[in-house]
Amino acid sequence: MRPDPDALLVQLREQEQSATRGKLRIYFGSSAGVGKTYAMLQAARKLHAEGVDVVAGVVITHGRSETEVLLDGLPKLPLKDIGYRGAVLSEFDLDAALIRRPALILVDELAHSNAPGSRHPKRWQDVEELLANGISVYTALNVQHLESLNDVVGGITGVRVQETLPDTFFDAAAEVVMVDTPADELLARLHAGKVYIGVQAERAAHHFFRKGNLMALRELALRRTADRVEEDVQTWRNNKRIAQVWKTEAAILCAVSPTSEAESVVRSAAQLAQQLNVSWHAVYVETPALQRLPDVQRERILRVVRLAHDLGASTAVLGAPDLVPALSQYAREHNLSKLVLGRSSGMRDWRRGWLRRDVRRQLALTAPELDLIAVSTVQRRPVDTETDVRDVRDGLVHDEQHWREQTQRYGWAALACTATTMLSWPLQNYFAQANIVMLFLLTVVGVALRLGRGPAVLASFMSVGLFDFFFVDPKLSFAVSDVQYLMTFAVMLVVGLITGQLTAGLRYQAQVAAEREARSRALFELTSDLASALQTEQVMQIAEDGLAREVRGQALLYILDEQERLQPSLREGLQPAVDQPDLGTARWALDHDQPAGLSTDTLPGSAWFYLPLIAPVRTRGVLALKPYSERSVMLPELRTQLETYARVIGQALERVHYVEVAQQALVHIESERLRNSLLSALSHDLRTPLAVVYGLAQTLAGMSDLPVAARDLSDALRQQSQRVSAMVNNLLDMARLQSGTVCLNRQWQPVEEVVGSALQAMQPALSKHVLVVQIPAHLPLLHLDAVLMERVLCNLLENAVKYTPEGSRIVVRAGLRDDAIELGVTDNGPGLPVGREEQLFAKFTRGERESSTPGVGLGLAICRAIVEAHGGKIRAESGQEGGATFIMSLPLGLPPDPPAQEDGQEEPSDVA
């Protein structure tokens, strides 16, 4: 079976990226003390002894003497001191490591959290930057620091680990080395003081380091390593095409709920996906009821969605009126056969507003092909004081605000029903009771439209009660004299409830449609304004003004200048911000094509949010935003909107750039066309007068009775007219070559004949110089136009004569190199202008001493045009001991068989 071309292309692209990227090896263990750092140092010392450039970036020995012995002798990178709350913390110096650029660096404790003020919040992000810069890394990691196993480890040990890293980073490592130690041996090492020292060892022995905990962690580490090894083996089998394995992947869909147990469900789904070795998706369905949640709760839900993304899930936030159809449709579209839900109490789900009905039963009826997996959300874990206290505080504040808002809404509903009753009381003598009922129904519709579903339900019940009490006989009593009024009350209540619910739903849909329309209109206006911009400054002004209004804050655009440096806009009247964006963070976002700053993994404490302006060809700059609220960059729909803005701005900058390039190219083409036309006209018009002048000067020189002074003048006139005629010929040749009207008369010619003809033509000019010809015998024939190639050699020789003093040495050499023959002319004159070697081949470009040397600067330009017409190349080089060398390379063809060499014929040798 033929391999998939797309798969091969992806594989080649990955291999190309991995070739420039550093290699990551993780020494993985079940807990501290198993020997991860020891094994890492052993491997590093072995490589260091073999001559590999190994540097210890940060190695934590915990006072273990045998580990410190291995660290001695290895080059160490000094730690960086960071001040924090009056203390000085020593952290890994990422910038120093990037400057040092060793082949291998040791970075211990991969899941460590960096001190505030560091470039990245986590050490694994420092390692990622090292790898991206081609530096290989050895590091160590315990199983409890994996994000997907955080809840499991907390439930086993009773200790919640705060420092974690995404499983995706762990899986992306080039190598994972399992360092295993049995529980009994590890406990013996702890009691011997080889894991922790002093009070720390006693505390660990009474809490974390229990035999049951160690055995369970060991099992987790072994299983996780086995999963990783199985993935490596499968990848190797696929790459080697040993056998085609058909395997049906039971992909998983995790439904993210708005409850507090959603994080536990996501972790369980990630662990299940790892165990089954399948991909998984995490989806949050935002129904109309959920969109009315406060911002604090919505942000907490979105943090759970981001956690699922960090754990390797494909995430999505869906807006839908109902949960079950949205989940079923997403599962079918992405071919997901297993659906993971949390197993919580129905009363809690009802109160949180997510599972108002039995979702599992409805899914079983709607999508019977799905396998429903209910996971437990109860985990025994200690309280995280700072996080939980903050959540409790935010919850209390939210409950108080929610209760106040709900009280006001229901109070307004009751007030509206009371006002309707007071308005209808004097009208009952003039209108029938059916019309009074219509007024109450109108009130229900108005309440639903303005206040929502709950107040509309209250208004429906109050309308029935007030109508019965004030307008049905006997009045001012809830007694009913006629049974038919019961039907009236029932119909009135049902109609009120249905009308209120429908009106409230339409109200919500109208709000959602209005928000989408506002975002679409803002995007349309920005796109329209950018489409009319013709200059970079206009694009920057339109983008900054539009985005400042969108985020209700500040917006600043950075674009690349000619030196690839980020430059901010410098519009007149632009007030500098008090908190200026960080240029280093903007550069990081540009280099990595990833967002940075506020609400990201890179400098999340920054007040600015940085987005790269990615265009189809390249990234054009960075957009820096300081929004009024973090919600502007946190919510998915708003984040997507900003990313769309960034792409549109990048495309506009790229369009303007290429418009400017096209305009410059058009001007250049037109100027070249005009120049060629003028050259052609002048050369044709000047050739006849110059020929007449030259003929008259020749006639005067032939007169015998001409005085000596007149004879000298006639000789000077003849020489100058001949020189001007040569210039005119150069102009004409250049015009013909540029217009493409010259047809090459190619024939197979020996190199020595072409060189000999050129030397014969330049014999008068070369008479005062020392000429050396170095042409080896038996060079292949060249398929060329001998006349034009002779012109090239003449121009090069004439150039050497012009710029060298009398008696200097000129060397003409030829040789075979690869699949081409190189012809060179070398002199020992003053040499070439430094840095202008390539510029000399441009038209009308001359050397530095223009006033003392005649010419118009077309000789080398004609040489390049003729050589390139033959499919060759020409270049200029400065000699090591002075002088200049011009080398042209002409491609070899398939020449005819050369005639047999006659006996007694000698090979050419160097001629002086």
mmCIF file of N, CA, C and O in Angstrom, residues 560-613:
data_model
loop_
_atom_site.group_PDB
_atom_site.id
_atom_site.type_symbol
_atom_site.label_atom_id
_atom_site.label_comp_id
_atom_site.label_asym_id
_atom_site.label_seq_id
_atom_site.Cartn_x
_atom_site.Cartn_y
_atom_site.Cartn_z
ATOM 1 N N LEU A 560 7.666 45.817 12.142
ATOM 2 C CA LEU A 560 9.087 45.584 11.894
ATOM 3 C C LEU A 560 9.644 46.641 10.943
ATOM 4 O O LEU A 560 9.010 46.972 9.932
ATOM 5 N N ASP A 561 10.820 47.149 11.286
ATOM 6 C CA ASP A 561 11.474 48.088 10.381
ATOM 7 C C ASP A 561 12.424 47.316 9.452
ATOM 8 O O ASP A 561 12.404 46.082 9.417
ATOM 9 N N GLU A 562 13.267 48.034 8.727
ATOM 10 C CA GLU A 562 14.159 47.386 7.768
ATOM 11 C C GLU A 562 15.210 46.524 8.452
ATOM 12 O O GLU A 562 15.729 45.585 7.850
ATOM 13 N N GLN A 563 15.538 46.821 9.713
ATOM 14 C CA GLN A 563 16.510 46.024 10.460
ATOM 15 C C GLN A 563 15.836 44.937 11.304
ATOM 16 O O GLN A 563 16.437 44.409 12.230
ATOM 17 N N GLU A 564 14.569 44.617 11.001
ATOM 18 C CA GLU A 564 13.822 43.580 11.714
ATOM 19 C C GLU A 564 13.660 43.908 13.197
ATOM 20 O O GLU A 564 13.585 43.016 14.044
ATOM 21 N N ARG A 565 13.566 45.184 13.534
ATOM 22 C CA ARG A 565 13.319 45.601 14.899
ATOM 23 C C ARG A 565 11.897 46.104 15.039
ATOM 24 O O ARG A 565 11.356 46.713 14.111
ATOM 25 N N LEU A 566 11.297 45.861 16.202
ATOM 26 C CA LEU A 566 9.928 46.307 16.445
ATOM 27 C C LEU A 566 9.925 47.795 16.757
ATOM 28 O O LEU A 566 10.664 48.262 17.632
ATOM 29 N N GLN A 567 9.083 48.518 16.029
ATOM 30 C CA GLN A 567 8.966 49.955 16.220
ATOM 31 C C GLN A 567 7.513 50.303 16.494
ATOM 32 O O GLN A 567 6.619 49.892 15.768
ATOM 33 N N PRO A 568 7.230 51.102 17.562
ATOM 34 C CA PRO A 568 5.845 51.507 17.819
ATOM 35 C C PRO A 568 5.430 52.643 16.904
ATOM 36 O O PRO A 568 6.257 53.281 16.246
ATOM 37 N N SER A 569 4.133 52.893 16.858
ATOM 38 C CA SER A 569 3.619 54.005 16.054
ATOM 39 C C SER A 569 3.991 55.313 16.720
ATOM 40 O O SER A 569 4.041 55.429 17.945
ATOM 41 N N LEU A 570 4.243 56.327 15.902
ATOM 42 C CA LEU A 570 4.635 57.648 16.398
ATOM 43 C C LEU A 570 3.709 58.701 15.805
ATOM 44 O O LEU A 570 4.141 59.650 15.158
ATOM 45 N N ARG A 571 2.413 58.504 15.991
ATOM 46 C CA ARG A 571 1.451 59.453 15.439
ATOM 47 C C ARG A 571 1.433 60.729 16.279
ATOM 48 O O ARG A 571 1.650 60.713 17.492
ATOM 49 N N GLU A 572 1.129 61.835 15.631
ATOM 50 C CA GLU A 572 1.051 63.105 16.339
ATOM 51 C C GLU A 572 -0.160 63.099 17.269
ATOM 52 O O GLU A 572 -1.246 62.642 16.919
ATOM 53 N N GLY A 573 0.066 63.605 18.473
ATOM 54 C CA GLY A 573 -1.024 63.676 19.425
ATOM 55 C C GLY A 573 -1.231 62.417 20.219
ATOM 56 O O GLY A 573 -2.116 62.348 21.062
ATOM 57 N N LEU A 574 -0.434 61.399 20.004
ATOM 58 C CA LEU A 574 -0.573 60.144 20.740
ATOM 59 C C LEU A 574 0.031 60.331 22.122
ATOM 60 O O LEU A 574 1.206 60.608 22.268
ATOM 61 N N GLN A 575 -0.796 60.180 23.159
ATOM 62 C CA GLN A 575 -0.344 60.350 24.518
ATOM 63 C C GLN A 575 0.324 59.065 25.011
ATOM 64 O O GLN A 575 -0.260 57.991 24.903
ATOM 65 N N PRO A 576 1.513 59.146 25.554
ATOM 66 C CA PRO A 576 2.164 57.931 26.055
ATOM 67 C C PRO A 576 1.426 57.371 27.248
ATOM 68 O O PRO A 576 0.944 58.103 28.105
ATOM 69 N N ALA A 577 1.320 56.040 27.296
ATOM 70 C CA ALA A 577 0.632 55.387 28.397
ATOM 71 C C ALA A 577 1.510 55.429 29.642
ATOM 72 O O ALA A 577 2.728 55.460 29.586
ATOM 73 N N VAL A 578 0.857 55.436 30.799
ATOM 74 C CA VAL A 578 1.598 55.410 32.047
ATOM 75 C C VAL A 578 2.348 54.089 32.168
ATOM 76 O O VAL A 578 3.499 54.028 32.575
ATOM 77 N N ASP A 579 1.692 53.013 31.821
ATOM 78 C CA ASP A 579 2.292 51.680 31.844
ATOM 79 C C ASP A 579 2.578 51.266 30.405
ATOM 80 O O ASP A 579 1.709 50.763 29.705
ATOM 81 N N GLN A 580 3.810 51.501 29.960
ATOM 82 C CA GLN A 580 4.165 51.212 28.585
ATOM 83 C C GLN A 580 4.305 49.702 28.379
ATOM 84 O O GLN A 580 4.689 48.976 29.296
ATOM 85 N N PRO A 581 3.999 49.204 27.186
ATOM 86 C CA PRO A 581 4.209 47.773 26.912
ATOM 87 C C PRO A 581 5.682 47.414 26.991
ATOM 88 O O PRO A 581 6.569 48.241 26.775
ATOM 89 N N ASP A 582 5.927 46.143 27.301
ATOM 90 C CA ASP A 582 7.288 45.629 27.391
ATOM 91 C C ASP A 582 7.728 45.153 26.014
ATOM 92 O O ASP A 582 7.106 44.253 25.430
ATOM 93 N N LEU A 583 8.797 45.746 25.513
ATOM 94 C CA LEU A 583 9.267 45.401 24.174
ATOM 95 C C LEU A 583 9.790 43.965 24.122
ATOM 96 O O LEU A 583 9.664 43.289 23.098
ATOM 97 N N GLY A 584 10.373 43.467 25.223
ATOM 98 C CA GLY A 584 10.860 42.094 25.244
ATOM 99 C C GLY A 584 9.736 41.075 25.119
ATOM 100 O O GLY A 584 9.853 40.076 24.397
ATOM 101 N N THR A 585 8.617 41.326 25.808
ATOM 102 C CA THR A 585 7.471 40.423 25.697
ATOM 103 C C THR A 585 6.881 40.471 24.297
ATOM 104 O O THR A 585 6.481 39.439 23.741
ATOM 105 N N ALA A 586 6.829 41.666 23.718
ATOM 106 C CA ALA A 586 6.328 41.788 22.349
ATOM 107 C C ALA A 586 7.217 41.022 21.375
ATOM 108 O O ALA A 586 6.726 40.365 20.446
ATOM 109 N N ARG A 587 8.524 41.085 21.606
ATOM 110 C CA ARG A 587 9.441 40.352 20.726
ATOM 111 C C ARG A 587 9.257 38.849 20.889
ATOM 112 O O ARG A 587 9.338 38.097 19.909
ATOM 113 N N TRP A 588 9.003 38.392 22.111
ATOM 114 C CA TRP A 588 8.771 36.965 22.338
ATOM 115 C C TRP A 588 7.517 36.512 21.592
ATOM 116 O O TRP A 588 7.505 35.438 20.971
ATOM 117 N N ALA A 589 6.450 37.300 21.663
ATOM 118 C CA ALA A 589 5.230 36.954 20.938
ATOM 119 C C ALA A 589 5.467 36.921 19.438
ATOM 120 O O ALA A 589 4.922 36.066 18.729
ATOM 121 N N LEU A 590 6.312 37.822 18.935
ATOM 122 C CA LEU A 590 6.619 37.841 17.498
ATOM 123 C C LEU A 590 7.428 36.609 17.098
ATOM 124 O O LEU A 590 7.123 35.958 16.087
ATOM 125 N N ASP A 591 8.445 36.265 17.884
ATOM 126 C CA ASP A 591 9.320 35.150 17.522
ATOM 127 C C ASP A 591 8.616 33.807 17.622
ATOM 128 O O ASP A 591 8.922 32.885 16.858
ATOM 129 N N HIS A 592 7.676 33.666 18.566
ATOM 130 C CA HIS A 592 7.016 32.383 18.791
ATOM 131 C C HIS A 592 5.628 32.299 18.158
ATOM 132 O O HIS A 592 4.995 31.233 18.209
ATOM 133 N N ASP A 593 5.145 33.407 17.573
ATOM 134 C CA ASP A 593 3.806 33.426 16.962
ATOM 135 C C ASP A 593 2.747 32.955 17.951
ATOM 136 O O ASP A 593 1.820 32.212 17.595
ATOM 137 N N GLN A 594 2.859 33.407 19.205
ATOM 138 C CA GLN A 594 1.916 33.026 20.243
ATOM 139 C C GLN A 594 1.553 34.246 21.065
ATOM 140 O O GLN A 594 2.380 35.151 21.241
ATOM 141 N N PRO A 595 0.314 34.284 21.621
ATOM 142 C CA PRO A 595 -0.042 35.398 22.508
ATOM 143 C C PRO A 595 0.810 35.371 23.769
ATOM 144 O O PRO A 595 1.292 34.325 24.206
ATOM 145 N N ALA A 596 0.982 36.530 24.366
ATOM 146 C CA ALA A 596 1.761 36.645 25.600
ATOM 147 C C ALA A 596 1.138 37.728 26.461
ATOM 148 O O ALA A 596 0.284 38.501 26.012
ATOM 149 N N GLY A 597 1.589 37.758 27.719
ATOM 150 C CA GLY A 597 1.114 38.800 28.613
ATOM 151 C C GLY A 597 -0.131 38.397 29.363
ATOM 152 O O GLY A 597 -0.262 37.263 29.845
ATOM 153 N N LEU A 598 -1.055 39.303 29.490
ATOM 154 C CA LEU A 598 -2.266 39.150 30.295
ATOM 155 C C LEU A 598 -3.045 37.890 29.920
ATOM 156 O O LEU A 598 -3.319 37.639 28.748
ATOM 157 N N SER A 599 -3.346 37.064 30.922
ATOM 158 C CA SER A 599 -4.187 35.877 30.768
ATOM 159 C C SER A 599 -3.577 34.835 29.840
ATOM 160 O O SER A 599 -4.284 34.112 29.166
ATOM 161 N N THR A 600 -2.231 34.759 29.811
ATOM 162 C CA THR A 600 -1.538 33.732 29.028
ATOM 163 C C THR A 600 -0.524 33.039 29.944
ATOM 164 O O THR A 600 -0.394 33.373 31.122
ATOM 165 N N ASP A 601 0.199 32.085 29.379
ATOM 166 C CA ASP A 601 1.208 31.372 30.150
ATOM 167 C C ASP A 601 2.537 32.097 30.207
ATOM 168 O O ASP A 601 3.435 31.683 30.944
ATOM 169 N N THR A 602 2.710 33.144 29.431
ATOM 170 C CA THR A 602 3.948 33.916 29.409
ATOM 171 C C THR A 602 3.701 35.284 30.004
ATOM 172 O O THR A 602 2.947 36.085 29.449
ATOM 173 N N LEU A 603 4.302 35.553 31.175
ATOM 174 C CA LEU A 603 4.093 36.808 31.908
ATOM 175 C C LEU A 603 2.604 37.102 32.092
ATOM 176 O O LEU A 603 2.101 38.135 31.642
ATOM 177 N N PRO A 604 1.871 36.201 32.753
ATOM 178 C CA PRO A 604 0.422 36.429 32.918
ATOM 179 C C PRO A 604 0.103 37.612 33.816
ATOM 180 O O PRO A 604 -1.013 38.119 33.792
ATOM 181 N N GLY A 605 1.075 38.067 34.623
ATOM 182 C CA GLY A 605 0.817 39.198 35.496
ATOM 183 C C GLY A 605 0.911 40.541 34.808
ATOM 184 O O GLY A 605 0.658 41.574 35.438
ATOM 185 N N SER A 606 1.274 40.560 33.542
ATOM 186 C CA SER A 606 1.393 41.828 32.813
ATOM 187 C C SER A 606 0.022 42.460 32.611
ATOM 188 O O SER A 606 -0.995 41.769 32.496
ATOM 189 N N ALA A 607 -0.003 43.773 32.569
ATOM 190 C CA ALA A 607 -1.257 44.481 32.301
ATOM 191 C C ALA A 607 -1.572 44.547 30.815
ATOM 192 O O ALA A 607 -2.680 44.940 30.444
ATOM 193 N N TRP A 608 -0.633 44.179 29.970
ATOM 194 C CA TRP A 608 -0.808 44.248 28.522
ATOM 195 C C TRP A 608 -0.959 42.846 27.948
ATOM 196 O O TRP A 608 -0.374 41.883 28.453
ATOM 197 N N PHE A 609 -1.739 42.762 26.892
ATOM 198 C CA PHE A 609 -1.965 41.521 26.155
ATOM 199 C C PHE A 609 -1.349 41.687 24.765
ATOM 200 O O PHE A 609 -1.640 42.652 24.057
ATOM 201 N N TYR A 610 -0.470 40.743 24.375
ATOM 202 C CA TYR A 610 0.300 40.855 23.135
ATOM 203 C C TYR A 610 -0.159 39.773 22.153
ATOM 204 O O TYR A 610 -0.202 38.588 22.502
ATOM 205 N N LEU A 611 -0.488 40.200 20.941
ATOM 206 C CA LEU A 611 -0.927 39.287 19.887
ATOM 207 C C LEU A 611 -0.039 39.484 18.660
ATOM 208 O O LEU A 611 0.133 40.617 18.191
ATOM 209 N N PRO A 612 0.531 38.420 18.111
ATOM 210 C CA PRO A 612 1.315 38.562 16.881
ATOM 211 C C PRO A 612 0.403 38.818 15.687
ATOM 212 O O PRO A 612 -0.691 38.257 15.594
ATOM 213 N N LEU A 613 0.842 39.661 14.784
ATOM 214 C CA LEU A 613 0.091 39.996 13.566
ATOM 215 C C LEU A 613 0.529 39.030 12.468
ATOM 216 O O LEU A 613 1.417 39.319 11.676
#
